[in-house]
Short mmCIF file of C-alpha atoms in Angstrom, two decimals:
data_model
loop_
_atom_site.label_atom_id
_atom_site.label_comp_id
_atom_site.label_asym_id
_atom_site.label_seq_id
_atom_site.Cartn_x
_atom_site.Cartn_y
_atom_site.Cartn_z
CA UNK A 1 8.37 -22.72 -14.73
CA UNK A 2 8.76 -26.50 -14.93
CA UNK A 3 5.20 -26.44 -15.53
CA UNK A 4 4.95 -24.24 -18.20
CA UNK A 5 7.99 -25.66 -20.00
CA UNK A 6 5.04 -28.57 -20.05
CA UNK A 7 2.19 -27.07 -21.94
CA UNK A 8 4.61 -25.28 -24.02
CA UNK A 9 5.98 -28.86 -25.23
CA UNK A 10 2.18 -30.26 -25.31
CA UNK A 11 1.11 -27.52 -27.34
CA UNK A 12 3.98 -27.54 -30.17
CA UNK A 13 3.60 -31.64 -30.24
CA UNK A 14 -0.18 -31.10 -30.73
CA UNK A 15 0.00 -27.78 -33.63
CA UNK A 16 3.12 -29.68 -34.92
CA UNK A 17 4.82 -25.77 -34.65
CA UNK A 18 7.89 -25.51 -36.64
CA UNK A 19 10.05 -22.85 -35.12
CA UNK A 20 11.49 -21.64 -31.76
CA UNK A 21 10.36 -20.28 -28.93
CA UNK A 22 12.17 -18.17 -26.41
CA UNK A 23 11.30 -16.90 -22.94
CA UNK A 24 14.09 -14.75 -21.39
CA UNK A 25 13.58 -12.40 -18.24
CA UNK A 26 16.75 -10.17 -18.19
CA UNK A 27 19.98 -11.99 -19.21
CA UNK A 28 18.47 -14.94 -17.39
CA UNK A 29 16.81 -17.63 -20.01
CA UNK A 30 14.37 -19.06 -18.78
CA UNK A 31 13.48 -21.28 -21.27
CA UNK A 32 14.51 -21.64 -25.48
CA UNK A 33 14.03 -24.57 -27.29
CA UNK A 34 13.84 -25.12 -31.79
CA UNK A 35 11.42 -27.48 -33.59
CA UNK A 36 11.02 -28.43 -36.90
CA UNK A 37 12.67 -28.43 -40.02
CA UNK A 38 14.58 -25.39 -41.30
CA UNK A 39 14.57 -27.37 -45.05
CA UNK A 40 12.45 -29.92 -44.95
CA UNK A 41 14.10 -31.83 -48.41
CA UNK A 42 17.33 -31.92 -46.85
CA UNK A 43 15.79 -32.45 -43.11
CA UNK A 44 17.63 -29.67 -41.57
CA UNK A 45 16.51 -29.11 -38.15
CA UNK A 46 15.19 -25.69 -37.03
CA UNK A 47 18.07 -24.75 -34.31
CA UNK A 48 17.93 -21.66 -32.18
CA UNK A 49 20.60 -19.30 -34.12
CA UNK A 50 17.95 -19.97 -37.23
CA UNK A 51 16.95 -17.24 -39.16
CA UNK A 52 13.43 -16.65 -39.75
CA UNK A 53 11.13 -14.17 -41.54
CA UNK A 54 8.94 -12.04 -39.37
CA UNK A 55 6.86 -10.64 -41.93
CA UNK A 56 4.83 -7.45 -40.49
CA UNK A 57 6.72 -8.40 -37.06
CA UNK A 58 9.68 -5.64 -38.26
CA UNK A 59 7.28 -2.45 -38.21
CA UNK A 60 8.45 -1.35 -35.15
CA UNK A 61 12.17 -1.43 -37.39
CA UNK A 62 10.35 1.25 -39.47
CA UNK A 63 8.77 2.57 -36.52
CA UNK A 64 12.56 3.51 -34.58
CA UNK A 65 14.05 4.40 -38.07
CA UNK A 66 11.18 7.36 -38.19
CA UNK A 67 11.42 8.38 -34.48
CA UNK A 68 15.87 8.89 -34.71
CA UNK A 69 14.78 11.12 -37.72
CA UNK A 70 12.42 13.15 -35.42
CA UNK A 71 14.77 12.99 -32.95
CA UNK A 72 17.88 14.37 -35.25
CA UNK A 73 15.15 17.26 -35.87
CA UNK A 74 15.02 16.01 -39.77
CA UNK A 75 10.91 15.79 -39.55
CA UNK A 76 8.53 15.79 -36.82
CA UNK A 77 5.68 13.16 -36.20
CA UNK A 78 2.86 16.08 -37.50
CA UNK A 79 5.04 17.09 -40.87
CA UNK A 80 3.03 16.49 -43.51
CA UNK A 81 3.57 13.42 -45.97
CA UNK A 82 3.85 15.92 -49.12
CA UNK A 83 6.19 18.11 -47.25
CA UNK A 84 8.64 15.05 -46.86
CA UNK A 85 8.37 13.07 -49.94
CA UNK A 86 8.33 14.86 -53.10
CA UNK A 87 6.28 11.56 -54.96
CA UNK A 88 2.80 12.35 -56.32
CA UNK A 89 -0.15 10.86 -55.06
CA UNK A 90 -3.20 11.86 -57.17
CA UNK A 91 -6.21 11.39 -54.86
CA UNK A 92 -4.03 11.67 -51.45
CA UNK A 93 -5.19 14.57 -48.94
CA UNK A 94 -2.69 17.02 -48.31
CA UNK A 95 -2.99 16.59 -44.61
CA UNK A 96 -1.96 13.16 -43.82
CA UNK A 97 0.76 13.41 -41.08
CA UNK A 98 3.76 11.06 -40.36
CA UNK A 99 2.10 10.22 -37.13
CA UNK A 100 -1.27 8.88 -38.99
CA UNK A 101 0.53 7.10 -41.12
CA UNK A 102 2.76 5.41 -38.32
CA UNK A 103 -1.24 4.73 -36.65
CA UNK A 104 -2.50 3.01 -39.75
CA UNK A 105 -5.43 6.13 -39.36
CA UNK A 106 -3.73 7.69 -42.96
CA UNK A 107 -6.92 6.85 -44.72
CA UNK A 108 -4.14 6.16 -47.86
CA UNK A 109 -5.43 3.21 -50.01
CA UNK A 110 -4.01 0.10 -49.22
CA UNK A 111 -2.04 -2.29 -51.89
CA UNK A 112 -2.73 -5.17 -49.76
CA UNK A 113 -5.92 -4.69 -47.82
CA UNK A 114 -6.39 -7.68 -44.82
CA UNK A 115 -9.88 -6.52 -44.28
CA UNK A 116 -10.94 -7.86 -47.95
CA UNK A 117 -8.38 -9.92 -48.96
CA UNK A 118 -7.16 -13.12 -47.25
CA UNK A 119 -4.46 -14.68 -49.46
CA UNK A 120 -1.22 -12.58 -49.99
CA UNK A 121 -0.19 -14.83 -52.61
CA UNK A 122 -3.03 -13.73 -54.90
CA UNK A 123 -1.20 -10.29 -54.95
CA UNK A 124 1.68 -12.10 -57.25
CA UNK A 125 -0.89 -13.45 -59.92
CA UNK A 126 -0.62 -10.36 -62.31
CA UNK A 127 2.65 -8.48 -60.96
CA UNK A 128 5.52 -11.29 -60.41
CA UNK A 129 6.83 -10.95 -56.94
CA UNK A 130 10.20 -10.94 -58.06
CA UNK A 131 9.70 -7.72 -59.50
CA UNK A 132 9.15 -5.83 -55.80
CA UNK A 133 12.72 -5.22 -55.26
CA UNK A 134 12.42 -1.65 -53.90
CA UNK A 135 10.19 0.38 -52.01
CA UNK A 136 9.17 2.33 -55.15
CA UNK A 137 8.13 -0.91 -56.85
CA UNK A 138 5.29 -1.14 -54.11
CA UNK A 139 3.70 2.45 -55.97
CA UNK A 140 2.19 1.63 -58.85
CA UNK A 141 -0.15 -0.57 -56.86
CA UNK A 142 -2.04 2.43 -54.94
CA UNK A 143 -0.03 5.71 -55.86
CA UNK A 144 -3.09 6.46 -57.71
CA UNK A 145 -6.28 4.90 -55.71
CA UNK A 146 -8.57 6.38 -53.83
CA UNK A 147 -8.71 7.55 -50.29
CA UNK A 148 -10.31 4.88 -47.91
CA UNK A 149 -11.19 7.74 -45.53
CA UNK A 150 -10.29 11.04 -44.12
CA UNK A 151 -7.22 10.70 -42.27
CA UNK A 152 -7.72 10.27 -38.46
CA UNK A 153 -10.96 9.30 -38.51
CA UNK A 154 -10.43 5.71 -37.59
CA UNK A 155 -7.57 2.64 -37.22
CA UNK A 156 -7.59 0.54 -40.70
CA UNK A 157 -4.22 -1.72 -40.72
CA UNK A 158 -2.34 -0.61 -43.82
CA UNK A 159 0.67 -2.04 -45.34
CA UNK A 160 0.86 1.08 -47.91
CA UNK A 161 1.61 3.24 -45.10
CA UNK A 162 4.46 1.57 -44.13
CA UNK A 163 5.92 1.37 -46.97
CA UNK A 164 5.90 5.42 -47.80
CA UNK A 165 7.62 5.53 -43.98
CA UNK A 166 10.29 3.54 -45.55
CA UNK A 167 10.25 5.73 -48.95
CA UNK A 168 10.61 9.04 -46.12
CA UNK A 169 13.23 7.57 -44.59
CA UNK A 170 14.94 6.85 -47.40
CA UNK A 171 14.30 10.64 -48.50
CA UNK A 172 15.38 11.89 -45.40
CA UNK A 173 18.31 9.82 -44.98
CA UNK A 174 20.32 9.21 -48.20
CA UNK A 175 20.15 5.79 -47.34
CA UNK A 176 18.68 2.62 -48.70
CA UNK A 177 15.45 1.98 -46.66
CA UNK A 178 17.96 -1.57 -45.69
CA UNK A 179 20.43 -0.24 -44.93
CA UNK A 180 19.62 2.46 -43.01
CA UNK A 181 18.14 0.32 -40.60
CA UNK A 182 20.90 -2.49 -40.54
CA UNK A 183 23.30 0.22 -40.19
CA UNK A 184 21.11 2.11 -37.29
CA UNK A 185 19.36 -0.55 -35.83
CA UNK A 186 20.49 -4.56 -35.99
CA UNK A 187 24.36 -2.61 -35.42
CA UNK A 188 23.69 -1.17 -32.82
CA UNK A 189 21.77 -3.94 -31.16
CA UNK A 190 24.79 -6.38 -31.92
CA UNK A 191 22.07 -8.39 -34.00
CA UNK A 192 24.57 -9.57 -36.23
CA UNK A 193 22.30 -12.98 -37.02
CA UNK A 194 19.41 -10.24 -38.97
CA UNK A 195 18.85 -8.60 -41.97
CA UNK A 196 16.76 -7.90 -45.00
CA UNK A 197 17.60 -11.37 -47.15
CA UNK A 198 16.25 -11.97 -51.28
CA UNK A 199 14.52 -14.87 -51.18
CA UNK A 200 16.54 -16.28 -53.83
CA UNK A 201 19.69 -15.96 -51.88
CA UNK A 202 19.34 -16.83 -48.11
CA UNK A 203 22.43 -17.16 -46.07
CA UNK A 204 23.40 -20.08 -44.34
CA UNK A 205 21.19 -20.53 -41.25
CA UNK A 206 17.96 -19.39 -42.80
CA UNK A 207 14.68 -21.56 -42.45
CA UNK A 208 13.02 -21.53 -45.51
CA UNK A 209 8.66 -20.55 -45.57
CA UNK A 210 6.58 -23.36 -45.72
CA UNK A 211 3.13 -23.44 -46.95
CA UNK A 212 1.00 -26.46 -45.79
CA UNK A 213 -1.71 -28.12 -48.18
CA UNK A 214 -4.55 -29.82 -46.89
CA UNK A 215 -3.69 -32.62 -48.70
CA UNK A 216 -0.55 -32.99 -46.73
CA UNK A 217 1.40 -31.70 -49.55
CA UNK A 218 3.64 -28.44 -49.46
CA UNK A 219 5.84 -25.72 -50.85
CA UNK A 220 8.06 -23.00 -50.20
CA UNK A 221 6.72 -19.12 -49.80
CA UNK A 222 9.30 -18.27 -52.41
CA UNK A 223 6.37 -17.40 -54.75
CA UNK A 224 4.12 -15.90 -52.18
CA UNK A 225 5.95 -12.92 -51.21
CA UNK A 226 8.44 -9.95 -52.18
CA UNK A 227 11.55 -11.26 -53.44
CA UNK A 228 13.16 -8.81 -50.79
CA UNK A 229 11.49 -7.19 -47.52
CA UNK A 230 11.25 -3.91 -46.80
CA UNK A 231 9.60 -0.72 -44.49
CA UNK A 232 6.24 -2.70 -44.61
CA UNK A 233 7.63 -6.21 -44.08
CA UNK A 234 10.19 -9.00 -44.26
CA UNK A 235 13.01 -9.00 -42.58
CA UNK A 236 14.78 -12.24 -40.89
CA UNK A 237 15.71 -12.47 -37.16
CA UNK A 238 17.10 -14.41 -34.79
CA UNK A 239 15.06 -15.37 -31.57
CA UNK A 240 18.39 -13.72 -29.82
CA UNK A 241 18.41 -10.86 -32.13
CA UNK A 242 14.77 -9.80 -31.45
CA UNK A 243 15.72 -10.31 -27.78
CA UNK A 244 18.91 -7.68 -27.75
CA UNK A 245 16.12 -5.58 -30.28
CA UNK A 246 13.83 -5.42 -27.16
CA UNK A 247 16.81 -4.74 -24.81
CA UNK A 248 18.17 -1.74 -26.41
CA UNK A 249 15.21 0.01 -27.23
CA UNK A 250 13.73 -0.34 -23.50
CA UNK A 251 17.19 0.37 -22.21
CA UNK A 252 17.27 4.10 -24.32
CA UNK A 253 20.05 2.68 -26.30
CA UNK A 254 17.94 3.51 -29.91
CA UNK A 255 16.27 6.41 -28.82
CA UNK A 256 15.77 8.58 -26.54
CA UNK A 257 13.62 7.74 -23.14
CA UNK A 258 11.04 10.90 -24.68
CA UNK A 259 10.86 9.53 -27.86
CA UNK A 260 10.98 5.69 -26.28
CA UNK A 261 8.11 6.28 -24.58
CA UNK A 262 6.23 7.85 -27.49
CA UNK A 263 6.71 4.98 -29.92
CA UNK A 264 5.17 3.03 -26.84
CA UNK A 265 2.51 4.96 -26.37
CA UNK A 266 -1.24 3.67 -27.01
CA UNK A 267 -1.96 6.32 -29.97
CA UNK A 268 -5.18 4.91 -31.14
CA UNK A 269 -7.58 2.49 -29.94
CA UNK A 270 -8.50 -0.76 -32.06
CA UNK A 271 -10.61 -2.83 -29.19
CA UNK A 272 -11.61 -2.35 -26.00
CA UNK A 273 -8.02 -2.99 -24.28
CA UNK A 274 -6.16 -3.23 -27.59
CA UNK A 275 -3.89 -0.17 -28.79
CA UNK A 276 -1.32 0.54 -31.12
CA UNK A 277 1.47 2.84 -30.80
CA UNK A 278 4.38 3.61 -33.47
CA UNK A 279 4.75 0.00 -34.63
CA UNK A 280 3.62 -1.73 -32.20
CA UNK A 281 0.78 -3.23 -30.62
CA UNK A 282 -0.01 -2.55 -26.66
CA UNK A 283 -2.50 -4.40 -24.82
CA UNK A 284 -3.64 -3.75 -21.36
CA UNK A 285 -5.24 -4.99 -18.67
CA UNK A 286 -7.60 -4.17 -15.70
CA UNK A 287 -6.10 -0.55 -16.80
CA UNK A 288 -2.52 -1.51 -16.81
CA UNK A 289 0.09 -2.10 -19.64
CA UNK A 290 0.34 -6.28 -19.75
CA UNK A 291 2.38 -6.06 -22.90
CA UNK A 292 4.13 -4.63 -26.10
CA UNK A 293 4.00 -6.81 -28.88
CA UNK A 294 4.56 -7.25 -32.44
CA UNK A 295 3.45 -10.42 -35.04
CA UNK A 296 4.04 -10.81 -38.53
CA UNK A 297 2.22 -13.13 -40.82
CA UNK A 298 2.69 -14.10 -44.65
CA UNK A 299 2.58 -17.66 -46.58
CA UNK A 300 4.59 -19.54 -44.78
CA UNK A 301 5.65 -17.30 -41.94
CA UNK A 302 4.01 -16.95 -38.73
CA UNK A 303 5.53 -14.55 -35.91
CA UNK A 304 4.68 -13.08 -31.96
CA UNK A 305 6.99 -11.26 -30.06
CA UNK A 306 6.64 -9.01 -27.02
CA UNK A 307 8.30 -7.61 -23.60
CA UNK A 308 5.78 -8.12 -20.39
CA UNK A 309 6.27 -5.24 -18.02
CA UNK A 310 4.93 -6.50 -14.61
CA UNK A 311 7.71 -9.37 -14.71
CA UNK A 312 9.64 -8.27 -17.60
CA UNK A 313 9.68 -10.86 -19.73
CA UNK A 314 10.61 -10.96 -23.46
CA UNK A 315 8.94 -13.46 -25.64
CA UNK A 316 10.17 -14.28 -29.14
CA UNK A 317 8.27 -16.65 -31.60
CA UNK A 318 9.11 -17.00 -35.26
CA UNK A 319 8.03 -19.88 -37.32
CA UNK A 320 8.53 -20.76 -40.88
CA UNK A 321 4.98 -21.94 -41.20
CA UNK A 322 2.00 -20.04 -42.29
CA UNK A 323 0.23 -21.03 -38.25
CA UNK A 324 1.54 -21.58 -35.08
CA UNK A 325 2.89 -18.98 -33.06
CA UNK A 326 -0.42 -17.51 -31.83
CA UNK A 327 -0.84 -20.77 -30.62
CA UNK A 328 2.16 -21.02 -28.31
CA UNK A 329 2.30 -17.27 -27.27
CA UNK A 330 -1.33 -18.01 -25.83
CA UNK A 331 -0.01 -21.12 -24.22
CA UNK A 332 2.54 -18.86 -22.34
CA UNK A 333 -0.17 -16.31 -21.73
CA UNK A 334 -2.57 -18.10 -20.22
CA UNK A 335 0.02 -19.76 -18.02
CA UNK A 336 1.28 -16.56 -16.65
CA UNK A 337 -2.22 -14.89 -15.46
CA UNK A 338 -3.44 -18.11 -14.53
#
């Protein structure tokens, strides 16, 4: 361990990471440690009850909030998307499921598609991001679009997806997509540091998005994204907090052990020895499962997390810069099969 505790110092020095990284195997930590500036004008340091924004890195939130529905008997994984949520979708098939759009194999039009576009920023340029309050506010940007493909017929990441979960489980619930999940989730996973923040009023605590220029100039994200997260995206964590999130759900205490290992489950292929489940990512190798994991990336937010069954060990790394974490989480990686 003394070892690794090494590299991992040598490689934040060398990326200049902003952020913190945790390694924790049980209650045992095995190593935690907070760099960087949380506000760089008031040179706040990044400490390690910091709030960060995980960006796509809450998913599996959205994920569990679906899977307690199915498991209260509300909606099942195969009930249709018009038989949940009466919203009109002109050029939708009638046949896409909960569980394709959970896959990202929905075929649904995207309103932020990674495969052609590489700057979520540019999003903003004609529809202000303070405007994307709500989950409905996401619509008018694909309600009406065209289908990509037929649903099932292949993986194709999709942000749009998520974000009709979060309209279902709103539907379904009664409940703010927010609140529902800081009332049935970050409660009862005592992650009383986390929660779905507006960018224009962050608690105390809260390290602020940073987008680097090459000319060694900068800014905040505060332009970049949704004033508010949501089903898709956004929320803020502790490295603790995503810790205890780990803990309860592969202790049963969210769902069920069925509907545990269902969310886990490799659903779909995406490369040779890369799946994805409910919300999740789950790699394997030599045939085995060498993790769960989860990342999140937006301006100024970079984010890995996972849980390593052959030694169980949970791995949390937010940053509040737009690079970084894949850089350390490979650092750890590499030191554990070597």
């Amino acid at each position: 361990m003394k070892n690794l505790k090494m590299l991992i110092e040598q490689t934040c020095k060398s990326i200049d990471f902003s952020g913190v990284v945790s390694i924790q195997k049980g209650q045992e930590v095995l190593f935690q440690s907070a760099y960087g500036l949380s506000n760089r004008s008031d040179k706040i340091n990044n400490k390690m009850d910091t709030r960060f924004g995980i960006a796509s890195g809450c998913k599996i939130f959205t994920a569990v909030a679906i899977s307690q529905l199915v498991e209260k008997g509300v909606l099942s994984f195969e009930t249709r998307l018009k038989d949940c949520l009466p919203i009109t979708f002109s050029n939708f098939d009638e046949n896409i499921t909960v569980h394709q759009l959970l896959t990202h194999t929905s075929g649904i039009p995207d309103y932020f598609d990674e495969a052609v576009m590489d700057d979520f920023a540019d999003l903003w340029k004609e529809r202000p991001m303070y405007t994307i309050e709500r989950l409905h506010d996401f619509l008018p940007m694909f309600q009406h679009n065209e289908m990509m493909f037929t649903p099932g017929e292949k993986f194709h990441y999709n942000n749009a997806g998520y974000i009709l979960l979060g309209l279902i489980v709103e539907q379904q619930s009664g409940l703010p997509f927010t609140e529902y999940v800081e009332k049935n989730i970050f409660v009862r996973c005592s992650m009383e540091g986390s929660g779905y923040f507006e960018l224009h009023s962050l608690p105390a605590q809260t390290a602020l998005g940073y987008i680097d220029n090459e000319d060694g100039t900068w800014k905040t994200n505060i332009y970049s994204i949704p004033v508010k997260g949501g089903s898709d995206g956004g929320a803020f964590i502790t490295a603790a907090d995503m810790v205890k999130f780990w803990q309860s759900l592969l202790r049963f205490q969210l769902l069920s052990e069925q509907l545990t290992n269902m969310l886990l489950a490799p659903h779909v292929v995406v490369e040779e020895d890369d799946c994805y489940g409910y919300g999740v990512w789950v790699s394997k190798k030599k045939n085995e499962i060498f993790k769960y994991h989860v990342m999140g990336y937006d301006p100024g937010v970079s984010f890995h997390s996972a849980f390593y069954p052959s030694n169980e060990l949970t791995v949390v790394i937010p940053s509040n810069k737009s690079e970084g974490a894949y850089d350390v989480m490979k650092t750890i990686e590499n030191a554990l099969t070597s």
